[in-house]
Coordinates of C-alpha atoms and ligand atoms in Angstrom, one line a residue:
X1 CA 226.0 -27.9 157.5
X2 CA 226.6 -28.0 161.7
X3 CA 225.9 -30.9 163.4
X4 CA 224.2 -30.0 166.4
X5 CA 224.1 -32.4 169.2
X6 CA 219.9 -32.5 170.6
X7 CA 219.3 -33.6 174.0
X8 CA 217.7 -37.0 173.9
X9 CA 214.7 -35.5 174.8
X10 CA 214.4 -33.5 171.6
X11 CA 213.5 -37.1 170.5
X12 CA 210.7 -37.7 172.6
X13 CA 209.1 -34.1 170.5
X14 CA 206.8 -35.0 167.8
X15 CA 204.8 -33.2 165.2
X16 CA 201.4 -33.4 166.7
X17 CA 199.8 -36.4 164.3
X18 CA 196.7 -34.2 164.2
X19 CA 198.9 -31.2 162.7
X20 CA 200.2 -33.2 159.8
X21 CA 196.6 -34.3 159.0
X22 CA 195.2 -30.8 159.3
X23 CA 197.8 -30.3 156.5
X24 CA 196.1 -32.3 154.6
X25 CA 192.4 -31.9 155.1
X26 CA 192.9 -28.2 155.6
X27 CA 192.4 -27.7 151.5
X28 CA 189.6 -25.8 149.9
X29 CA 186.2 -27.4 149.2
X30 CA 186.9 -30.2 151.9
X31 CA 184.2 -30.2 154.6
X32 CA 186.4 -30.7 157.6
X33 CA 184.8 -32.7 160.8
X34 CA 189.0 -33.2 161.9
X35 CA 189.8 -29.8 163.4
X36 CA 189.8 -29.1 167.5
X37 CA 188.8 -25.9 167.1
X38 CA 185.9 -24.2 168.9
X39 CA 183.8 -22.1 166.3
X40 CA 184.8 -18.9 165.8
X41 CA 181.3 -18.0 165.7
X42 CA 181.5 -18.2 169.4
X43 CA 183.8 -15.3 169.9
X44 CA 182.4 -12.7 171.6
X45 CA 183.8 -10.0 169.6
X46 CA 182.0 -7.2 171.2
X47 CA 182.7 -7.8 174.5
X48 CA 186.4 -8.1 174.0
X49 CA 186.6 -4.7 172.4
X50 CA 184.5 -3.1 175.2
X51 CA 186.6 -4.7 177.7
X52 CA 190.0 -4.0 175.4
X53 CA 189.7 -0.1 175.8
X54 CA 188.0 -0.6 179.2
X55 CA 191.4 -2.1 180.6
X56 CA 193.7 -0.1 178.7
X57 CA 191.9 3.4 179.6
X58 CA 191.6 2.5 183.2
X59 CA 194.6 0.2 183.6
X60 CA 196.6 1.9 181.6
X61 CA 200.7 1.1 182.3
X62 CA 199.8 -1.4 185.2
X63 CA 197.9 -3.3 182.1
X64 CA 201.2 -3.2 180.2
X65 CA 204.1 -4.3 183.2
X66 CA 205.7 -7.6 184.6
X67 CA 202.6 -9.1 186.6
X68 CA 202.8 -11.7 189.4
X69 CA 203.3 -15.1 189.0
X70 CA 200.1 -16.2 190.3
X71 CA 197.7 -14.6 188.3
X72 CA 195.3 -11.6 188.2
X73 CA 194.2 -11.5 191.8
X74 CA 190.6 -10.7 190.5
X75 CA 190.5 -13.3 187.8
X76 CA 192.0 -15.9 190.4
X77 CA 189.3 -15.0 192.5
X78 CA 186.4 -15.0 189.7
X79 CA 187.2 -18.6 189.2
X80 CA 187.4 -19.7 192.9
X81 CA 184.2 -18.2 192.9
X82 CA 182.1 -20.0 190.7
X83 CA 184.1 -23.6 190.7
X84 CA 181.7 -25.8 192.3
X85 CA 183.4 -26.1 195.9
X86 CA 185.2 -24.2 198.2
X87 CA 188.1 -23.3 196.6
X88 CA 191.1 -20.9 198.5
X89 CA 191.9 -17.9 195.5
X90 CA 195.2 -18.4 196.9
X91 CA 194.9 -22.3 195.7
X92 CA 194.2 -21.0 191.8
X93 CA 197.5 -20.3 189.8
X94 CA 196.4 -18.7 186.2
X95 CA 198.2 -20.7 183.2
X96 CA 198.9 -19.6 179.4
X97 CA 196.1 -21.9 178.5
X98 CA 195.3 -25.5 180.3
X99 CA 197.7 -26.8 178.1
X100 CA 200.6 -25.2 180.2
X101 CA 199.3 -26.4 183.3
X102 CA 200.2 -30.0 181.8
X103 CA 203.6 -29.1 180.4
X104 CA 204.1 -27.5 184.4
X105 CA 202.6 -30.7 186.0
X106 CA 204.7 -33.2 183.6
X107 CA 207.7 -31.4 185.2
X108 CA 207.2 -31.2 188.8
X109 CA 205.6 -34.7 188.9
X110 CA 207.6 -36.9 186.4
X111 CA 211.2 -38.3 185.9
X112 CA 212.4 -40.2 183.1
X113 CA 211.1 -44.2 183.1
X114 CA 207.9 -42.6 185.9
X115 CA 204.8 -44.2 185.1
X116 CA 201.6 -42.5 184.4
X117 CA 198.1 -43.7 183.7
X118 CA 196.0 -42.3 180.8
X119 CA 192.9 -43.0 179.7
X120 CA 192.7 -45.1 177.0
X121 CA 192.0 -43.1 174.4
X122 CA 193.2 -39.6 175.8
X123 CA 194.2 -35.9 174.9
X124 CA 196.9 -36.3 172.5
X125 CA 198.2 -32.7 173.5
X126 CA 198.5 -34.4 177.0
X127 CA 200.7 -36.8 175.8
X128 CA 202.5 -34.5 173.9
X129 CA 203.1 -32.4 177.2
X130 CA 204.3 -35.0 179.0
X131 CA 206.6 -36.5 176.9
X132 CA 209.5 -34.3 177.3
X133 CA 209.9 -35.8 180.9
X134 CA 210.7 -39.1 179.2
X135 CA 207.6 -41.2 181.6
X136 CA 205.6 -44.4 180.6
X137 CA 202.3 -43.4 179.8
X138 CA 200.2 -46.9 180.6
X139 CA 196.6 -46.4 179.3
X140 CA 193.8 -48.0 181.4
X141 CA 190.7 -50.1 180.1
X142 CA 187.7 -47.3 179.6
X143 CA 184.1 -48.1 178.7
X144 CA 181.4 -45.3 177.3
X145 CA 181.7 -44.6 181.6
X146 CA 185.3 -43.7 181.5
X147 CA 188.4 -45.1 183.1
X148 CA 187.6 -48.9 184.6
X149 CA 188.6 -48.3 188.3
X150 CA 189.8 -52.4 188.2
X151 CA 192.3 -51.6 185.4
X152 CA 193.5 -48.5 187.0
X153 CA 194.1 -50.7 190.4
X154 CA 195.8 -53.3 188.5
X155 CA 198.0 -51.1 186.3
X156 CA 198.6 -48.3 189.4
X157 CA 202.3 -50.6 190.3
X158 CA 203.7 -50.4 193.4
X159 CA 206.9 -48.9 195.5
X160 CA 208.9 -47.0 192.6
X161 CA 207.0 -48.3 190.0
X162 CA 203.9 -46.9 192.0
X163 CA 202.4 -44.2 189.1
X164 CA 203.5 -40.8 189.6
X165 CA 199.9 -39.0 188.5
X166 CA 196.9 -40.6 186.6
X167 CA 195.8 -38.2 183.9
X168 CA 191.3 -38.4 183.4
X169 CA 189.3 -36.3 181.3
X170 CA 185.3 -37.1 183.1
X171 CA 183.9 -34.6 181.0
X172 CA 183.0 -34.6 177.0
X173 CA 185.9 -36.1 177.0
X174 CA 188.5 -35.2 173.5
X175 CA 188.7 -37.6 171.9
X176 CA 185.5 -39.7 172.3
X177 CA 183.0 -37.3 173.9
X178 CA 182.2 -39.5 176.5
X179 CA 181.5 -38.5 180.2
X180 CA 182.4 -40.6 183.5
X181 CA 179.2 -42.0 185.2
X182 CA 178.5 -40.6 188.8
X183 CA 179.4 -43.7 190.4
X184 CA 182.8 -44.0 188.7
X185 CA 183.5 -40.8 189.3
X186 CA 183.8 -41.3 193.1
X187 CA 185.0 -44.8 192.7
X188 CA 188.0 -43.6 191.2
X189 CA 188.4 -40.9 193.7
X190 CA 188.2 -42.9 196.2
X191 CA 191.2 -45.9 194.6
X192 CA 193.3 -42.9 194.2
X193 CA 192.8 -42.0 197.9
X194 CA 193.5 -45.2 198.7
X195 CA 196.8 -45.8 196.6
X196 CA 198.2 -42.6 196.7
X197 CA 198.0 -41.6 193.2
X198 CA 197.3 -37.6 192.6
X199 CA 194.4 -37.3 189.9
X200 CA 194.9 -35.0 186.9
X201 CA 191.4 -33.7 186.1
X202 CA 191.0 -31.6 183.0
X203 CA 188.1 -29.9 182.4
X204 CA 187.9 -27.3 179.6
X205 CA 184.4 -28.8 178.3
X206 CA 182.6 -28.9 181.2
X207 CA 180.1 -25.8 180.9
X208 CA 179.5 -27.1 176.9
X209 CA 176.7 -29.5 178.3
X210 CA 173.4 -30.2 176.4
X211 CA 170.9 -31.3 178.5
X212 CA 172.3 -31.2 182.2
X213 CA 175.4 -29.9 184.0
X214 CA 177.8 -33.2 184.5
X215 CA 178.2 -34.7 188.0
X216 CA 180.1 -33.3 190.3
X217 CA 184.3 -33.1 189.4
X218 CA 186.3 -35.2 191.2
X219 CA 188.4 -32.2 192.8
X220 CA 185.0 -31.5 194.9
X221 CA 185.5 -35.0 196.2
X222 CA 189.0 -34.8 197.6
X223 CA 190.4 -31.6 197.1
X224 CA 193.3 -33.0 198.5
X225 CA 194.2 -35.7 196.2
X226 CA 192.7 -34.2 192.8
X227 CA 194.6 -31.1 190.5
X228 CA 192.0 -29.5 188.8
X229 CA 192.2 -27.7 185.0
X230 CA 190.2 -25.5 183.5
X231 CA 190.3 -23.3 180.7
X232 CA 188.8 -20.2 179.1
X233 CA 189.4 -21.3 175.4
X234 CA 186.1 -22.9 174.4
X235 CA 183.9 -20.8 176.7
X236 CA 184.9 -17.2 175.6
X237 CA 188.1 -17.6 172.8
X238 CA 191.5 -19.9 172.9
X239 CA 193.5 -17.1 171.4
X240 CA 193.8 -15.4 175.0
X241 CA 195.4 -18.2 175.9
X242 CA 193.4 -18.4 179.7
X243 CA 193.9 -21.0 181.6
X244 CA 194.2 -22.5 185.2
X245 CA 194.8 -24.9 187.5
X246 CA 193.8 -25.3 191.4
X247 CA 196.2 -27.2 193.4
X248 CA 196.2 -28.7 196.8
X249 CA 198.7 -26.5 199.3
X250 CA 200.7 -28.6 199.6
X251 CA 202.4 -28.8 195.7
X252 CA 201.3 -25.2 194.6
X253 CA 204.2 -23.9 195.3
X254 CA 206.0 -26.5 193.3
X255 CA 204.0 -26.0 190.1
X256 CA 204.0 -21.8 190.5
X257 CA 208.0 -22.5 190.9
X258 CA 208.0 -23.9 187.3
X259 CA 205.6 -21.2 185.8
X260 CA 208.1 -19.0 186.6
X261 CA 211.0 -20.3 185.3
X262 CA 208.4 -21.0 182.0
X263 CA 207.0 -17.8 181.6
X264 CA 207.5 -15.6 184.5
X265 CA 203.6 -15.1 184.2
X266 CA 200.8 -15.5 181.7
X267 CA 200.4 -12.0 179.9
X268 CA 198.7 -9.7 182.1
X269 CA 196.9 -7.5 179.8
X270 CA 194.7 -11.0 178.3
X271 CA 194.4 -11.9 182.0
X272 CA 192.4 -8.5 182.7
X273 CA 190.5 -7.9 179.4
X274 CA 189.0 -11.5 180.7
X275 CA 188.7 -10.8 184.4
X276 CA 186.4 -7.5 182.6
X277 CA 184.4 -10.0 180.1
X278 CA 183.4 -12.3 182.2
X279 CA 182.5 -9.6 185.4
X280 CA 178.7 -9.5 186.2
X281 CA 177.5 -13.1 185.0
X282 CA 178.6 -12.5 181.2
X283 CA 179.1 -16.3 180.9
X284 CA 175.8 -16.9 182.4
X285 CA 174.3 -15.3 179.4
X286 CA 177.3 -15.9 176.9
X287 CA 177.5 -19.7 177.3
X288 CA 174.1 -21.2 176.7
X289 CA 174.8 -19.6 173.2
X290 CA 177.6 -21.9 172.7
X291 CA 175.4 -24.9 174.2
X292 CA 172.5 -24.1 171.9
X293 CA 174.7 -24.1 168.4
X294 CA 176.6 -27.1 169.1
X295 CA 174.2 -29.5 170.6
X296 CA 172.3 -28.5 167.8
X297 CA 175.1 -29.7 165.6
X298 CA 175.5 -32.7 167.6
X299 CA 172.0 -34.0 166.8
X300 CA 172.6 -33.4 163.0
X301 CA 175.9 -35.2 163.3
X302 CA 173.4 -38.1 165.1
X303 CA 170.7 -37.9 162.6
X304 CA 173.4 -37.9 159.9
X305 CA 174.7 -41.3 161.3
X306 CA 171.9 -43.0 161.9
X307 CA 170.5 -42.4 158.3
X308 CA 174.0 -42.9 156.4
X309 CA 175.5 -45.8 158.6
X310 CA 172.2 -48.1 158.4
X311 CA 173.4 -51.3 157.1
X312 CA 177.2 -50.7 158.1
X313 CA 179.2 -52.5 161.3
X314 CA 179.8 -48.9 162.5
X315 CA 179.3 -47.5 166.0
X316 CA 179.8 -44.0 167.6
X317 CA 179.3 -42.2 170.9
X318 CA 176.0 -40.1 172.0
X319 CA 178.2 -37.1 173.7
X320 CA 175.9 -35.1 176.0
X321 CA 178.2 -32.2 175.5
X322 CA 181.3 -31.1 174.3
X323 CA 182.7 -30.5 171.1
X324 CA 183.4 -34.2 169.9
X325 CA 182.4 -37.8 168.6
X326 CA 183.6 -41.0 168.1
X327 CA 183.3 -43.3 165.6
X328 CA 184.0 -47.3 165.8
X329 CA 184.3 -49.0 161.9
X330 CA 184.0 -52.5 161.3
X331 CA 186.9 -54.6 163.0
X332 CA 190.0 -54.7 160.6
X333 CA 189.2 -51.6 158.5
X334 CA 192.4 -49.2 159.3
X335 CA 190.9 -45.4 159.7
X336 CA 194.4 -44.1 158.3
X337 CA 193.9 -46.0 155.4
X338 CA 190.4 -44.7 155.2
X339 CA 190.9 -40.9 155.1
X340 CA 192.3 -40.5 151.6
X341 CA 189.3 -42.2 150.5
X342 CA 187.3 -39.8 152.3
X343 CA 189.3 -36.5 151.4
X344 CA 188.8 -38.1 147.7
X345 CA 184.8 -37.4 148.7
X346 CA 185.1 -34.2 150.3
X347 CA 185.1 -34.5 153.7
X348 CA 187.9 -35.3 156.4
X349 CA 188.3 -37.0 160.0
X350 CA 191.1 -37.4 162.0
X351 CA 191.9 -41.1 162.6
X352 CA 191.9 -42.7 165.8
X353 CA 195.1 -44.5 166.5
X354 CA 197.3 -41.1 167.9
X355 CA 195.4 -40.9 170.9
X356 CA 196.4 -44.1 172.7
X357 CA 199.4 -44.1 174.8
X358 CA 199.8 -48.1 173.7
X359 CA 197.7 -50.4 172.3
X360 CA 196.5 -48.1 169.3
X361 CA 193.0 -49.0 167.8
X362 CA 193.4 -48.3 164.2
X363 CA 189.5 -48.8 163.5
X364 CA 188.5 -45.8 165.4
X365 CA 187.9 -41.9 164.4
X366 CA 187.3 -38.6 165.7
X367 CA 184.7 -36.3 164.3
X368 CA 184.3 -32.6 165.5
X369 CA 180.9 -30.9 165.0
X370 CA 181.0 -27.5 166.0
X371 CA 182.9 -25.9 162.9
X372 CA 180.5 -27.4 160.4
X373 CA 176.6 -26.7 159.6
X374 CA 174.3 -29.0 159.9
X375 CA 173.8 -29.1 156.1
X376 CA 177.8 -29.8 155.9
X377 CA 177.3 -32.3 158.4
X378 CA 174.8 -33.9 156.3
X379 CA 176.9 -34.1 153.2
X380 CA 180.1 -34.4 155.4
X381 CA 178.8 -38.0 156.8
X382 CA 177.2 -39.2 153.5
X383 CA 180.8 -39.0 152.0
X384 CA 182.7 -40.9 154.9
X385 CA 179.8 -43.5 154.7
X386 CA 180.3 -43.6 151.4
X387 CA 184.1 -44.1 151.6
X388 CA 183.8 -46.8 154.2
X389 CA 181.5 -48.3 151.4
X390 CA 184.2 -48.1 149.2
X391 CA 186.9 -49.6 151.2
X392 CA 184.9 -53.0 152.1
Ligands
LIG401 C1 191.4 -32.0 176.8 C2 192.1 -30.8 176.6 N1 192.9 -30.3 177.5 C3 193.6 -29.1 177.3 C4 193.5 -28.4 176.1 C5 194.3 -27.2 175.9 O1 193.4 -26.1 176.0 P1 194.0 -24.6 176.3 O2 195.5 -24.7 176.4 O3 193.5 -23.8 175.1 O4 193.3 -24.2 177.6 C6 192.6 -28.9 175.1 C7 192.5 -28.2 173.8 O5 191.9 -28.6 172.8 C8 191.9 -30.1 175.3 O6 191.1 -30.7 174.4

């Protein structure tokens, strides 16, 4: 057999934690609250046929050719338009998904040994993005408001220690669900201003709200210091792989530089079959379908806890939108060790510990709702309660 000599950072490349677990839970019969996925039931499926034969009879070879870097001049403009401040089209560079926006961001913005703050817990597939640079992901203190703005001044270093980029989810956050409080939000903002350290905001669960759009995203409060993501994977279908980032001038360049060395551009024909969806207010009427089913799901996943958990040392987020929910068990009980008991019953989770860049708190879990009914949900929690039951 060759011996082929990896470069180090081939090291630093993981299987995703979650994957291996999916392996596992991904079995018939199993009533899965683990995956990420968005429900399929969501798709559109009609309006990405239309808009299918729409592009390629109107299009036609243009739909098929080498596109710009940038993006889909319509599509760029689409989401300049309805971001929620004034945003250049020019400032907008369209990504093959949010998750690229990361890898692109990870290499203009980090050496080997840079540090980078993280929320504590984050976006595994963050971390995963980022690793190949080789940084120090530090995670901050976060409460049910998001990222403590004391922590992030304390662990921000200084000179070249001073973090490179500090990496916040405010909205429905993945993992825990949780949203940053109004007053945090600008707090932060403005102790980023102040030290010089470029916020990372991702947003792809933003428009999945329940009761209220969030508060306002910290890009609209410093354009200037903030790089916004978004994403057209849980609002229309992740497949397309749609996503985008908006950039202050003065880096665009930088990060369009790297797209094209990645990709030369994200596949044109996806970028206008959505640019046709989403024309005339289709997610105006499309997305309040997606709200509807899932908060509906959320509050059986609530109900389901509240009645199963009674009598347990177990707490979990309220999520106001989103797609996810976390769980805190009694101190000392291991979620890892937990989930074979609770595959044993039927259902699955995915355990908390992965999505900590240090520090891991084995005694917390993430549950999705959206792929399950709410009679799943029902017998879904029942087993896990019953599991923890077994385990104490
Ligand atoms: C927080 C967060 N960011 C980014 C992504 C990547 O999304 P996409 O690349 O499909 O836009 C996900 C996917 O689950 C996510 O949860």
């Amino acid at each position: 057999m060759t011996t082929w000599t990896l470069a180090d950072r081939a090291a630093k490349m993981n299987p995703s934690a979650i994957r291996e677990i999916l392996k596992l839970t991904d079995r018939p019969g199993i009533i899965s609250m683990a995956g990420g996925l968005p429900s399929p039931l969501a798709f559109p499926l009609d309006a990405f046929t239309q808009a299918c034969q729409t592009v390629m009879q109107r299009d036609g070879a243009a739909a098929l050719q080498y596109a710009t870097s940038e993006g889909f001049a319509p599509l760029r403009q689409a989401v300049a338009d309805f971001l929620p401040w004034e945003v250049d089209p020019d400032q907008v560079l369209i990504t093959t998904g949010s998750q690229q926006a990361l890898d692109l961001i990870g290499k203009v913005f980090l050496d080997r040994g840079s540090r980078m703050l993280v929320e504590k817990p984050t976006y595994l597939g963050a971390l995963q993005a980022f690793a190949p640079q080789e940084p120090i992901p530090v995670g901050v203190d976060s409460d049910d408001d998001g990222i403590l703005v004391e922590d992030f001044a304390t662990k921000a270093g200084t000179g070249a220690d001073k973090a490179r980029l500090a990496y916040v989810l405010p909205n429905f956050q993945n993992p825990t669900g949780r949203t940053m409080a109004e007053a945090r939000r600008q707090a932060l903002v403005d102790k980023a201003r102040e030290l010089g350290i470029p916020l990372i905001e991702d947003n792809p669960y933003g428009d999945l709200w329940f009761e209220q759009p969030p508060a306002l995203p910290l890009a609209a409060r410093n354009p200037e210091g903030v790089i916004y993501l978004g994403s057209f994977s849980k609002v229309l279908a992740p497949g397309l792989r749609i996503g985008f980032l908006v950039a202050p001038k003065s880096v665009y360049n930088k990060l369009l530089q790297a797209k094209q060395a990645a990709d030369l551009h994200t596949p044109g024909f996806n970028q206008r079959v959505v640019s046709e969806v989403i024309k005339d207010g289709f997610l105006d009427r499309h997305v309040p379908t997606i709200r509807a089913m899932y908060k509906r799901q959320r509050d059986a996943m609530l109900a389901a806890l509240e009645r199963e958990m009674a009598g347990l040392d177990v707490q979990w987020t309220r999520p106001v939108g989103g797609m996810f929910l976390w769980v805190r068990l009694p101190k000392g009980m291991d979620a890892q060790k937990l989930l074979p008991a609770a595959v044993e019953r039927g259902t699955a989770f995915v355990p908390g510990a992965p999505f900590y860049a240090d520090e891991p708190q084995a005694n917390t879990l993430r549950l999705s709702y959206v792929t399950v009914s709410a009679e799943q949900i029902d017998k879904g929690i029942a087993a896990l309660a019953a599991a923890i039951r077994s385990t104490m």
